[in-house]
Coordinates of C-alpha atoms and ligand atoms in Angstrom, one line a residue:
M1077 CA -34.0 -5.2 -17.1
K1078 CA -33.0 -3.0 -14.1
S1079 CA -29.2 -3.2 -13.4
K1080 CA -28.3 -5.0 -10.2
Y1081 CA -26.8 -2.6 -7.6
I1082 CA -23.6 -3.7 -6.0
L1083 CA -21.9 -2.2 -3.0
V1084 CA -18.1 -2.3 -3.2
T1085 CA -16.4 -1.5 0.1
G1086 CA -12.8 -0.4 -0.4
G1087 CA -13.7 0.1 -4.0
L1088 CA -10.8 2.6 -4.7
G1089 CA -8.1 0.2 -3.5
Y1090 CA -6.1 -2.1 -5.7
I1091 CA -8.4 -5.1 -6.1
G1092 CA -11.6 -3.0 -5.4
S1093 CA -10.9 -0.6 -8.3
H1094 CA -10.3 -3.3 -10.9
T1095 CA -13.4 -5.2 -9.7
T1096 CA -15.5 -2.0 -9.9
I1097 CA -14.5 -1.6 -13.6
A1098 CA -15.3 -5.2 -14.3
L1099 CA -18.7 -4.8 -12.7
I1100 CA -19.5 -1.6 -14.7
D1101 CA -18.3 -3.3 -17.9
K1102 CA -20.8 -6.1 -17.1
G1103 CA -23.7 -3.6 -16.7
Y1104 CA -23.9 -3.6 -12.9
K1105 CA -24.6 -0.3 -11.0
V1106 CA -21.9 0.3 -8.4
C1107 CA -21.7 2.1 -5.1
I1108 CA -18.3 2.5 -3.4
I1109 CA -17.6 3.1 0.2
D1110 CA -13.9 3.9 0.9
N1111 CA -12.2 5.8 3.8
L1112 CA -9.2 6.7 1.5
S1113 CA -6.8 5.4 4.2
N1114 CA -4.7 3.6 1.5
S1115 CA -6.3 4.9 -1.7
S1116 CA -6.8 8.1 -3.5
I1117 CA -9.9 9.9 -4.8
D1118 CA -8.1 10.2 -8.1
V1119 CA -8.9 6.5 -8.7
L1120 CA -12.6 7.5 -8.9
K1121 CA -11.8 9.9 -11.7
R1122 CA -9.8 7.2 -13.5
I1123 CA -12.6 4.7 -13.1
K1124 CA -14.9 7.2 -14.8
K1125 CA -12.3 7.8 -17.6
I1126 CA -12.1 4.1 -18.3
T1127 CA -15.8 3.3 -18.1
N1128 CA -17.5 6.6 -18.8
I1129 CA -19.6 6.0 -15.7
S1130 CA -19.2 7.5 -12.3
P1131 CA -20.0 5.0 -9.5
D1132 CA -21.9 6.4 -6.5
F1133 CA -19.2 7.2 -3.9
F1134 CA -19.3 7.7 -0.1
E1135 CA -16.2 8.5 1.9
F1136 CA -16.4 7.1 5.4
D1137 CA -15.0 4.5 7.7
L1138 CA -17.0 1.4 8.2
T1139 CA -15.6 0.8 11.6
D1140 CA -17.7 3.8 12.8
A1141 CA -21.0 2.2 13.8
S1142 CA -23.1 5.4 13.7
N1143 CA -21.8 6.3 10.2
A1144 CA -22.7 2.8 9.0
K1145 CA -26.2 3.0 10.6
T1146 CA -26.9 6.4 9.0
F1147 CA -25.6 5.3 5.6
F1148 CA -27.6 2.1 5.5
K1149 CA -30.8 3.8 6.7
K1150 CA -30.7 5.8 3.5
N1151 CA -29.1 3.3 1.2
N1152 CA -30.2 -0.2 1.5
K1153 CA -31.2 -1.3 -2.0
F1154 CA -28.2 -3.4 -2.7
D1155 CA -28.5 -6.7 -4.5
G1156 CA -24.9 -7.6 -3.7
V1157 CA -21.9 -6.5 -1.7
I1158 CA -18.2 -7.2 -2.3
H1159 CA -16.3 -6.4 0.9
F1160 CA -12.7 -5.4 0.3
A1161 CA -12.3 -2.6 2.9
A1162 CA -9.5 -3.9 5.2
K1163 CA -6.0 -3.3 6.3
K1164 CA -3.6 -5.6 4.5
S1165 CA 0.0 -5.2 5.7
V1166 CA 1.4 -8.3 7.2
D1167 CA 4.3 -6.6 8.9
E1168 CA 2.2 -3.7 10.3
S1169 CA -0.3 -6.2 11.7
V1170 CA 2.4 -7.8 13.8
I1171 CA 3.4 -4.4 15.3
K1172 CA -0.2 -3.1 15.7
P1173 CA -2.4 -6.3 16.2
L1174 CA -5.2 -4.4 17.9
D1175 CA -5.6 -2.0 14.9
Y1176 CA -5.9 -4.9 12.6
Y1177 CA -8.4 -6.9 14.7
Y1178 CA -10.5 -3.8 15.4
N1179 CA -10.4 -2.5 11.8
N1180 CA -10.9 -5.7 9.8
I1181 CA -13.5 -7.3 12.1
Q1182 CA -15.4 -4.2 13.3
S1183 CA -16.0 -3.1 9.7
L1184 CA -17.4 -6.5 8.7
I1185 CA -19.7 -6.6 11.8
N1186 CA -21.0 -3.1 11.1
L1187 CA -21.7 -4.1 7.5
L1188 CA -23.5 -7.3 8.5
E1189 CA -25.5 -5.5 11.2
N1190 CA -26.9 -2.9 8.8
I1191 CA -27.1 -4.3 5.3
N1192 CA -30.2 -6.2 4.1
T1193 CA -29.8 -9.8 4.9
D1194 CA -31.1 -11.1 1.6
V1195 CA -28.0 -9.8 -0.1
K1196 CA -25.3 -11.8 -2.1
F1197 CA -22.1 -11.3 -0.2
I1198 CA -18.6 -11.8 -1.6
F1199 CA -15.7 -11.7 0.9
S1200 CA -12.1 -11.0 0.0
S1201 CA -10.0 -13.6 1.8
S1202 CA -6.4 -14.8 1.3
C1203 CA -4.5 -18.1 0.7
T1204 CA -2.6 -17.0 3.9
V1205 CA -5.3 -19.0 5.8
Y1206 CA -3.7 -22.2 4.5
G1207 CA -0.2 -21.5 5.8
Q1208 CA 2.3 -24.1 4.5
A1209 CA -0.2 -26.7 3.2
E1210 CA 0.8 -30.3 3.4
K1211 CA -0.4 -31.1 -0.1
L1212 CA 0.1 -29.1 -3.3
P1213 CA -1.8 -27.8 -5.2
I1214 CA -3.9 -26.5 -2.4
T1215 CA -7.6 -27.4 -2.4
E1216 CA -10.3 -25.5 -0.5
T1217 CA -10.6 -28.5 1.9
A1218 CA -7.0 -28.2 3.0
P1219 CA -6.9 -27.8 6.8
L1220 CA -6.5 -24.2 7.9
K1221 CA -3.4 -23.4 9.9
K1222 CA -2.9 -20.9 12.7
P1223 CA -2.2 -17.8 10.6
E1224 CA 1.4 -16.4 10.9
S1225 CA 0.2 -12.8 11.4
P1226 CA -2.7 -10.9 13.0
Y1227 CA -3.6 -9.8 9.4
G1228 CA -4.0 -13.5 8.3
N1229 CA -5.9 -14.2 11.5
T1230 CA -8.4 -11.4 10.7
K1231 CA -9.1 -13.1 7.3
K1232 CA -9.8 -16.4 9.1
I1233 CA -12.0 -14.8 11.7
C1234 CA -14.0 -12.9 9.1
E1235 CA -14.6 -16.1 7.2
N1236 CA -15.9 -17.7 10.4
I1237 CA -18.2 -14.7 11.1
L1238 CA -19.7 -14.9 7.7
E1239 CA -20.1 -18.7 7.9
D1240 CA -22.0 -18.4 11.2
K1241 CA -24.1 -15.4 10.1
T1242 CA -25.0 -17.2 6.8
K1243 CA -26.2 -20.2 8.8
I1244 CA -28.9 -18.1 10.6
E1245 CA -30.0 -15.8 7.8
T1246 CA -32.2 -17.9 5.4
K1247 CA -31.8 -15.5 2.5
L1248 CA -28.1 -14.5 2.9
S1249 CA -25.7 -16.1 0.4
T1250 CA -21.9 -15.8 0.8
V1251 CA -18.9 -16.6 -1.3
I1252 CA -15.4 -16.5 0.2
L1253 CA -12.7 -15.9 -2.4
R1254 CA -9.2 -16.9 -1.2
Y1255 CA -6.9 -15.0 -3.4
F1256 CA -3.4 -16.2 -4.1
N1257 CA -0.9 -13.5 -5.2
P1258 CA -2.5 -10.7 -7.2
I1259 CA -0.2 -8.9 -9.7
G1260 CA -0.4 -6.5 -12.6
A1261 CA -2.7 -3.6 -13.7
H1262 CA -5.5 -2.6 -15.9
P1263 CA -4.4 -2.6 -19.6
S1264 CA -5.3 1.2 -19.9
G1265 CA -2.3 1.9 -17.6
L1266 CA -4.6 4.2 -15.7
I1267 CA -5.0 2.1 -12.5
G1268 CA -2.8 -0.4 -10.7
E1269 CA -1.3 -1.2 -7.4
D1270 CA -0.3 2.1 -5.7
P1271 CA 0.8 1.5 -2.2
R1272 CA 1.1 4.6 0.0
N1273 CA 4.2 3.3 1.7
V1274 CA 7.1 1.2 0.6
P1275 CA 5.6 -1.9 -1.2
Q1276 CA 5.9 -5.2 0.6
N1277 CA 5.0 -7.6 -2.2
L1278 CA 7.4 -9.0 -4.7
V1279 CA 6.2 -7.6 -8.1
P1280 CA 5.7 -3.9 -7.0
I1281 CA 9.1 -4.1 -5.3
I1282 CA 10.7 -5.4 -8.5
T1283 CA 9.0 -2.6 -10.7
Q1284 CA 9.9 0.1 -8.2
F1285 CA 13.5 -1.1 -8.0
A1286 CA 13.7 -1.3 -11.8
I1287 CA 12.6 2.3 -12.2
G1288 CA 14.9 3.5 -9.5
K1289 CA 12.4 4.3 -6.7
L1290 CA 13.8 1.6 -4.5
K1291 CA 17.6 1.4 -4.2
K1292 CA 17.8 -2.2 -3.1
F1293 CA 16.2 -5.5 -4.0
A1294 CA 17.0 -8.8 -2.5
V1295 CA 15.7 -12.3 -2.9
F1296 CA 14.7 -13.7 0.6
G1297 CA 16.4 -17.0 0.6
D1298 CA 17.7 -19.3 -2.2
D1299 CA 18.2 -22.4 -0.1
Y1300 CA 14.5 -23.6 0.0
P1301 CA 13.7 -27.2 -1.1
T1302 CA 12.3 -26.0 -4.4
R1303 CA 13.4 -26.4 -8.1
D1304 CA 15.7 -23.3 -7.9
G1305 CA 15.9 -22.7 -4.1
T1306 CA 13.5 -19.8 -4.1
C1307 CA 9.9 -19.7 -2.8
I1308 CA 7.0 -20.6 -5.0
R1309 CA 3.8 -18.7 -5.3
D1310 CA 0.7 -18.6 -7.5
Y1311 CA 0.7 -15.1 -9.2
I1312 CA -2.8 -14.2 -10.5
S1313 CA -3.5 -11.3 -12.9
I1314 CA -5.6 -8.6 -11.3
M1315 CA -7.8 -8.6 -14.4
D1316 CA -8.6 -12.3 -13.9
L1317 CA -9.0 -11.8 -10.2
A1318 CA -11.5 -9.0 -10.8
D1319 CA -13.4 -11.3 -13.2
A1320 CA -13.6 -14.0 -10.5
H1321 CA -15.8 -11.6 -8.5
I1322 CA -18.2 -11.3 -11.4
S1323 CA -18.4 -15.1 -11.8
A1324 CA -19.0 -15.5 -8.0
L1325 CA -21.9 -12.9 -8.2
E1326 CA -23.4 -14.6 -11.2
Y1327 CA -23.2 -18.0 -9.5
L1328 CA -25.1 -16.6 -6.5
F1329 CA -27.7 -14.6 -8.6
S1330 CA -28.4 -17.5 -10.9
N1331 CA -28.7 -20.2 -8.2
K1332 CA -32.2 -21.4 -7.2
K1333 CA -31.0 -21.7 -3.6
N1334 CA -30.9 -18.4 -1.7
N1335 CA -28.9 -19.5 1.2
I1336 CA -25.4 -20.6 0.1
Y1337 CA -22.0 -20.5 1.8
N1338 CA -19.1 -21.5 -0.5
V1339 CA -15.4 -21.0 -0.6
F1340 CA -13.2 -20.8 -3.7
N1341 CA -9.5 -20.5 -4.4
V1342 CA -8.6 -17.8 -7.0
G1343 CA -5.2 -18.5 -8.6
T1344 CA -3.8 -19.7 -11.8
G1345 CA -3.1 -23.2 -10.6
E1346 CA 0.6 -22.8 -11.5
G1347 CA 3.5 -21.9 -9.1
K1348 CA 6.3 -19.6 -10.1
S1349 CA 9.6 -19.2 -8.1
V1350 CA 11.0 -15.8 -7.1
K1351 CA 13.7 -16.3 -9.7
E1352 CA 11.1 -17.1 -12.4
V1353 CA 9.3 -13.9 -11.6
I1354 CA 12.6 -12.0 -12.0
D1355 CA 13.3 -13.8 -15.3
S1356 CA 9.9 -12.9 -16.6
F1357 CA 10.4 -9.3 -15.6
N1358 CA 13.8 -9.2 -17.3
K1359 CA 12.2 -10.7 -20.4
V1360 CA 9.3 -8.4 -20.8
S1361 CA 11.2 -5.2 -19.7
G1362 CA 14.5 -5.9 -21.5
K1363 CA 16.3 -5.2 -18.2
N1364 CA 18.8 -7.3 -16.3
L1365 CA 18.0 -6.8 -12.6
Q1366 CA 21.0 -7.1 -10.3
Y1367 CA 19.9 -8.3 -6.9
D1368 CA 21.3 -9.6 -3.6
V1369 CA 20.3 -12.8 -1.9
R1370 CA 19.4 -12.3 1.8
P1371 CA 18.4 -14.8 4.5
R1372 CA 14.9 -16.2 4.5
R1373 CA 12.1 -13.9 5.5
K1374 CA 10.4 -14.9 8.8
G1375 CA 7.0 -16.4 8.3
D1376 CA 7.4 -17.2 4.5
V1377 CA 5.8 -20.4 3.3
I1378 CA 8.0 -22.4 1.0
S1379 CA 5.5 -23.1 -1.7
A1380 CA 1.8 -22.3 -2.3
F1381 CA -0.3 -22.7 -5.4
A1382 CA -3.9 -23.3 -5.9
D1383 CA -6.0 -26.1 -7.1
I1384 CA -8.6 -24.1 -9.1
S1385 CA -10.8 -27.0 -10.3
K1386 CA -13.6 -26.0 -7.9
A1387 CA -13.8 -22.4 -9.3
K1388 CA -13.6 -23.8 -12.9
K1389 CA -16.4 -26.3 -12.3
I1390 CA -18.8 -24.2 -10.1
L1391 CA -18.0 -20.6 -11.0
N1392 CA -17.1 -21.4 -14.6
W1393 CA -14.1 -19.2 -14.1
A1394 CA -10.4 -19.7 -14.9
S1395 CA -7.5 -17.3 -15.4
K1396 CA -6.8 -16.2 -18.9
V1397 CA -4.0 -13.6 -18.8
S1398 CA -0.5 -15.2 -19.2
F1399 CA 2.1 -14.8 -16.5
D1400 CA 4.4 -12.7 -18.7
D1401 CA 1.5 -10.4 -19.8
A1402 CA 0.5 -9.9 -16.1
V1403 CA 4.1 -9.0 -15.2
L1404 CA 4.3 -6.7 -18.3
S1405 CA 1.1 -4.9 -17.2
A1406 CA 2.7 -4.2 -13.8
W1407 CA 5.8 -2.8 -15.5
N1408 CA 3.6 -0.6 -17.9
W1409 CA 1.7 0.7 -14.9
E1410 CA 4.9 1.6 -13.0
Q1411 CA 6.2 3.6 -15.9
N1412 CA 2.8 5.4 -16.4
K1413 CA 1.8 6.3 -12.9
Ligands
UD1_2434 C1 2.2 -11.9 1.3 C2 1.6 -12.1 2.7 C3 0.3 -12.7 2.6 C4 -0.6 -11.8 1.7 C5 0.0 -11.7 0.3 C6 -0.8 -10.8 -0.6 C7 3.6 -12.5 4.1 C8 4.3 -13.4 5.0 N1 2.5 -12.9 3.5 O1 2.4 -13.2 0.8 O2 -0.3 -12.8 3.9 O3 -1.9 -12.4 1.6 O4 1.4 -11.2 0.5 O5 -0.2 -10.7 -1.8 O6 4.0 -11.3 4.0 N2 10.3 -11.7 -1.9 C9 11.6 -11.5 -2.1 N3 12.0 -10.2 -2.0 C10 11.2 -9.2 -1.7 C11 9.9 -9.4 -1.5 C12 9.4 -10.7 -1.6 O7 12.4 -12.4 -2.3 O8 11.7 -8.1 -1.6 C13 9.8 -13.1 -2.0 C14 9.1 -13.6 -0.7 O9 10.1 -14.2 0.2 C15 8.1 -14.6 -1.2 C16 7.7 -14.1 -2.6 O10 8.7 -13.1 -2.9 O11 8.8 -15.8 -1.4 C17 6.4 -13.4 -2.6 O12 6.3 -12.5 -1.6 P1 5.1 -11.5 -1.3 O13 4.8 -10.8 -2.6 O14 5.4 -10.7 -0.1 O15 3.9 -12.5 -1.1 P2 3.6 -13.7 -0.1 O16 4.8 -13.9 0.8 O17 3.0 -14.8 -0.8

C-alpha cells in the first residue's frame, strides 16, 4: 500500500521533529516546511541519522502568501497535515502582540487557503486556552478563559478558525490537540528541546542550570494553595506527545465520516508540583540543586492537569513514559547536545 503523505509545518522544531520521527517510524512519508526561525537545519540531518530516511524539506515562511501559493501549486498531494509552525514565547508575545497575531494566524490562513480541503488536519494547541480551570482534572468541555497572553489568544483564535472552516468544507477533518507541558527528549539523545534564546519553561531551565549554562534558578512562588505551596502542572513526555499525533491521524484516517472536528487533551492526567519536578531531577541526576524562592510569576495558573479519558477512549492513546524517565531524557539531552 502506498504510504500516506503528511505535511509537517514547523517540522524541525521541538515537537515537530519528534513527531516527524514518529511518523517515519510508522511508515508515513513526510514533507517538512520550516522557516528555521527557532530551529536548525542540523535537526534534519539528525532525523535522517535516527530514521535512515530524509523527509522532503522546504525552507520558507508560511506567512508569505505568494510563497505558500507557489509551493502548494506544485505540492498538493498531502493526505494529512500537522501544523506546528508558530511562535511560542509567552513573554515575547506580550511585548510584540502584533508579531504573534500576524505570524500565528496568517500562516494558518495561508495554509487553509492553499491546501487540498479533503485533508486530515491536526492542530497544535495548548492547555493555556483553559486558564485557571474551575474543576480539576480539566476536561475538553471546560469553559475557555480569556487567555493571559497574545500567544495563548492566537491558539484560541486558530482553533476557532479551524472549527469554522471545517464546518463549511465537507471533506475536511480536524483534530485539535491541547498539549499540557511537554518535556524530555528522544532516547537517542540526538534531538530535544533546543531554544535559541534563554529557555522559559521549567525543565530546560533546570537542566541548563544544573549544567552551568544558567547561573540562577528560582522557584516562582511557594505560597500557592497546593500540597507543597508550588504550582502544579501536567508534564507529558515528548515521545508520548509525538505518538498522540499518530493516534489522532489514525483516528481520522480510519473513520467512516470524512468531516470531523474534535478536540483532545494531551497530558498524563497527573499533576506534579515545581518542587516535585526538582526532586525528580535530583533523583535521576544525582544532583542537589540549590535554588531561591522568588515571588509568584505574573499570569501563572495555580494548578492545571488533564482529564485524558477522551483521548484514551476515542484515540486509543495514553502516555507510557514515566515522569522520572521523561526528566532523565531531558537531562541526557542537555549533556549530549
Ligand atoms: C507556559 C506558558 C504556556 C505554554 C507552556 C508550554 C506561561 C504563563 N505559560 O506554561 O502558555 O503553553 O508554557 O509549555 O508562561 N517555574 C519556576 N521557575 C522557573 C520557570 C518556571 O518556578 O524558572 C514554574 C512556573 O511558575 C510554573 C511551572 O514552573 O509553575 C511551569 O512553568 P512553565 O514551564 O513556564 O510552564 P507553564 O507555566 O505551565
